Amino acid sequence: MNEEKFEYAGERFADIQMLRYKLEGFEQLTLQQKKYIYYLSEATLAGRDIVTDQFGRYNLLIRKTLETVYRHFDGKRKDKDFQAMTVYLKRLWFSNGIYHHYGCEKFKPEFSEQWLRDTLREVGGDALPEGYASWDAVMDEIAPVMFDPTVLPKRVNQADGDDLVLTSACNYYEGVTQQEVEAYYAQKKAEGDGDKQPSYGLNSRLVKRGGRIEEETYKVGGRYGDHISRIVEWLGKAREVAENDRQRRVIDLLVAYYETGDLRLFDEYSIEWLQEQDGQVDFINGFIEVYGDPLGLKGSWEGLVEYKDLEATRRTQTISNNAQWFEDHSPVDPRFRKPRVKGVTANVICAAMLGGDEYPASAIGINLPNADWIRAQYGSKSVTIGNLTDAYKKAARGNGFDEEFVIDAPTRLLIDRYGDLCDDLHTDLHECLGHGSGQLLPGVDPDGLKAYGSTNEEARADLFGLYYLADPKLMELGLVPDAEAYKSQYYHYMMNGLMTQLVRIKPGQQIEESHMRNRALIARWCLENGEGVVELVKRNGKTFVQINDYEALRGLFARLLAEVQRIKSEGDYEAARQLVEHYGVTVDPELHAEVLRRYERLNLAPYKGFINPRLSPVCDEAGEIVDISVDYTEGYAEQMMRYGR
């Protein structure tokens, strides 16, 4: 399918625009590589229900109930209640549950409880979920969660002073308080051995029953056992067509971990995975990122299948090959730098399949593993997902956003000329080097920043990338064409952190999501501490960001990076709390209202996500796979209903 015929932008609903991504170069892969990607993709899709359940205990029952209505509804499909339910279901699919994927607030149904009850009665009992005698019994369970705004209102609550466990609707805990959770895992660490302790709690649900606290481990034969067994089955097929012995070893360790739930095996797998560099195909599959847990302990399940973009990877390899230089010249206290950077590798990749917490909304860059001791001793592996960023750029061309929010024509010209390049470079620096930079002081708990750890970590990586974007070293390495390029990213970043990311927040709400808090923290800190370096100015009644001294702004990034790294290295919880709460949470209601008005006139969706291509084996008369076909025509609802079946 050539670029002229390829439609990047798909359907739109609520605040979401669906996009498609191309598998560039897929046809040039060998049959073995294509089969490897196909089997890994099936393993990636097999875990979808896990993350839906993790994001709320009623999510799966609600999803399956609404899918039943969507499939069997005999009335007029243009009926306003059915249309409203369809939008609600599409949002649920997108967020893997009934809570907004970014803001974590519960969706408000625009259809009535009575309409849903009446409609389900007409469906009949054949489609009832297992264990329920009637649709009224199903509704009695899910209706309060869906229709009462006071019942389980937020998936992840980060409000300072609240019991974050009791006030979050995510399904990682049952019957325990925040204090009990923190004490339980503190005891685990106290009983642990040395400085190579696993990420306790990463692959389990913590519950209290009969006064006893215990972990329900995610494994074959344990919680999510059926789904994990299917993942293991597809991983076994992938193993047979892996590109090399190390890939087979990676799969063996991952399967052993899934079969036992042993987090030390997950660490062994992570080390082997980051050292596998020879193959063109790679994947992520497991309980990994902790943003969905208010305490930053529990990993949500995610999957990603990828293959290297060999041409674009030359850029990231140039960065990673110079990792020691960047570490040595960082503006942080030398005590907090790594004396010897190990195993930093980075690739630009094409996503071939997204799953779990990476689907439909996906990261555009990933740096793993997350365990600090593995990063220190073995390094890390980073990817920038080139075909996703390309889809974002293609879909955004000519949408009027910069014309509305960028202060003047010269700045817009700067962004037009350098914006795409510097966006990619900032992602590369953030993922390749930022997350892997620095070190903890001896004895510091890697989870010591608790609920503020994720925001602090994202700020640290962003600041690392921002600081080095303006460094002459990038010109020396041939990564930027001139000394002006970095200004495009500086302007866009400050504009986003101070103003335009507010389009993702509803009036009256605060900033909750860790990445948004990080951007607000950085931008507002620079505004407050810069003495005129950055200003918010009015022109023709509209607010704009004005940067008066780009070089001085780089100096501010350096100062804040030094402090954010100190906070992490020393485990200074109180300093992290004060920094985030002061700069990263509150919203100016007047500026917010203005930004929303201006954005609404552009008629754009603030959030975007992806429809996966459909991969299918092509077989000969003997049943042998001779190719893997790629189909981009599947619709969003069609794909979600297929996955649901």
Tab-separated table of N, CA, C and O in Angstrom, residues 174-176 180 184 207-214:
chain	number	residue	atom	x	y	z
A	174	GLU	N	-7.038	-5.295	47.510
A	174	GLU	CA	-8.377	-5.545	48.040
A	174	GLU	C	-8.284	-5.696	49.554
A	174	GLU	O	-7.514	-6.522	50.064
A	175	GLY	N	-9.016	-4.839	50.266
A	175	GLY	CA	-9.108	-4.966	51.718
A	175	GLY	C	-7.906	-4.462	52.487
A	175	GLY	O	-7.808	-4.708	53.697
A	176	VAL	N	-6.980	-3.765	51.817
A	176	VAL	CA	-5.785	-3.264	52.495
A	176	VAL	C	-5.718	-1.742	52.384
A	176	VAL	O	-6.259	-1.150	51.455
A	180	GLU	N	-0.787	-0.349	55.197
A	180	GLU	CA	-0.545	-1.798	55.243
A	180	GLU	C	0.281	-2.257	54.040
A	180	GLU	O	1.170	-3.115	54.180
A	184	TYR	N	3.933	-3.882	54.295
A	184	TYR	CA	4.130	-5.244	53.783
A	184	TYR	C	5.375	-5.329	52.909
A	184	TYR	O	6.208	-6.235	53.080
A	207	VAL	N	-4.015	-8.684	48.787
A	207	VAL	CA	-5.368	-8.763	49.346
A	207	VAL	C	-5.291	-9.105	50.828
A	207	VAL	O	-4.314	-9.704	51.301
A	208	LYS	N	-6.331	-8.728	51.547
A	208	LYS	CA	-6.464	-9.138	52.957
A	208	LYS	C	-7.789	-9.850	53.117
A	208	LYS	O	-8.842	-9.280	52.864
A	209	ARG	N	-7.694	-11.100	53.544
A	209	ARG	CA	-8.893	-11.904	53.766
A	209	ARG	C	-8.749	-12.610	55.109
A	209	ARG	O	-7.705	-13.213	55.389
A	210	GLY	N	-9.797	-12.517	55.927
A	210	GLY	CA	-9.748	-13.131	57.251
A	210	GLY	C	-8.634	-12.571	58.109
A	210	GLY	O	-8.044	-13.298	58.929
A	211	GLY	N	-8.321	-11.293	57.897
A	211	GLY	CA	-7.278	-10.649	58.681
A	211	GLY	C	-5.871	-10.950	58.229
A	211	GLY	O	-4.904	-10.459	58.823
A	212	ARG	N	-5.724	-11.727	57.157
A	212	ARG	CA	-4.395	-12.130	56.677
A	212	ARG	C	-4.098	-11.467	55.329
A	212	ARG	O	-4.918	-11.526	54.407
A	213	ILE	N	-2.925	-10.843	55.209
A	213	ILE	CA	-2.514	-10.213	53.955
A	213	ILE	C	-1.692	-11.203	53.140
A	213	ILE	O	-0.759	-11.836	53.661
A	214	GLU	N	-2.042	-11.347	51.875
A	214	GLU	CA	-1.301	-12.265	51.006
A	214	GLU	C	-1.318	-11.757	49.577
A	214	GLU	O	-2.144	-10.913	49.202
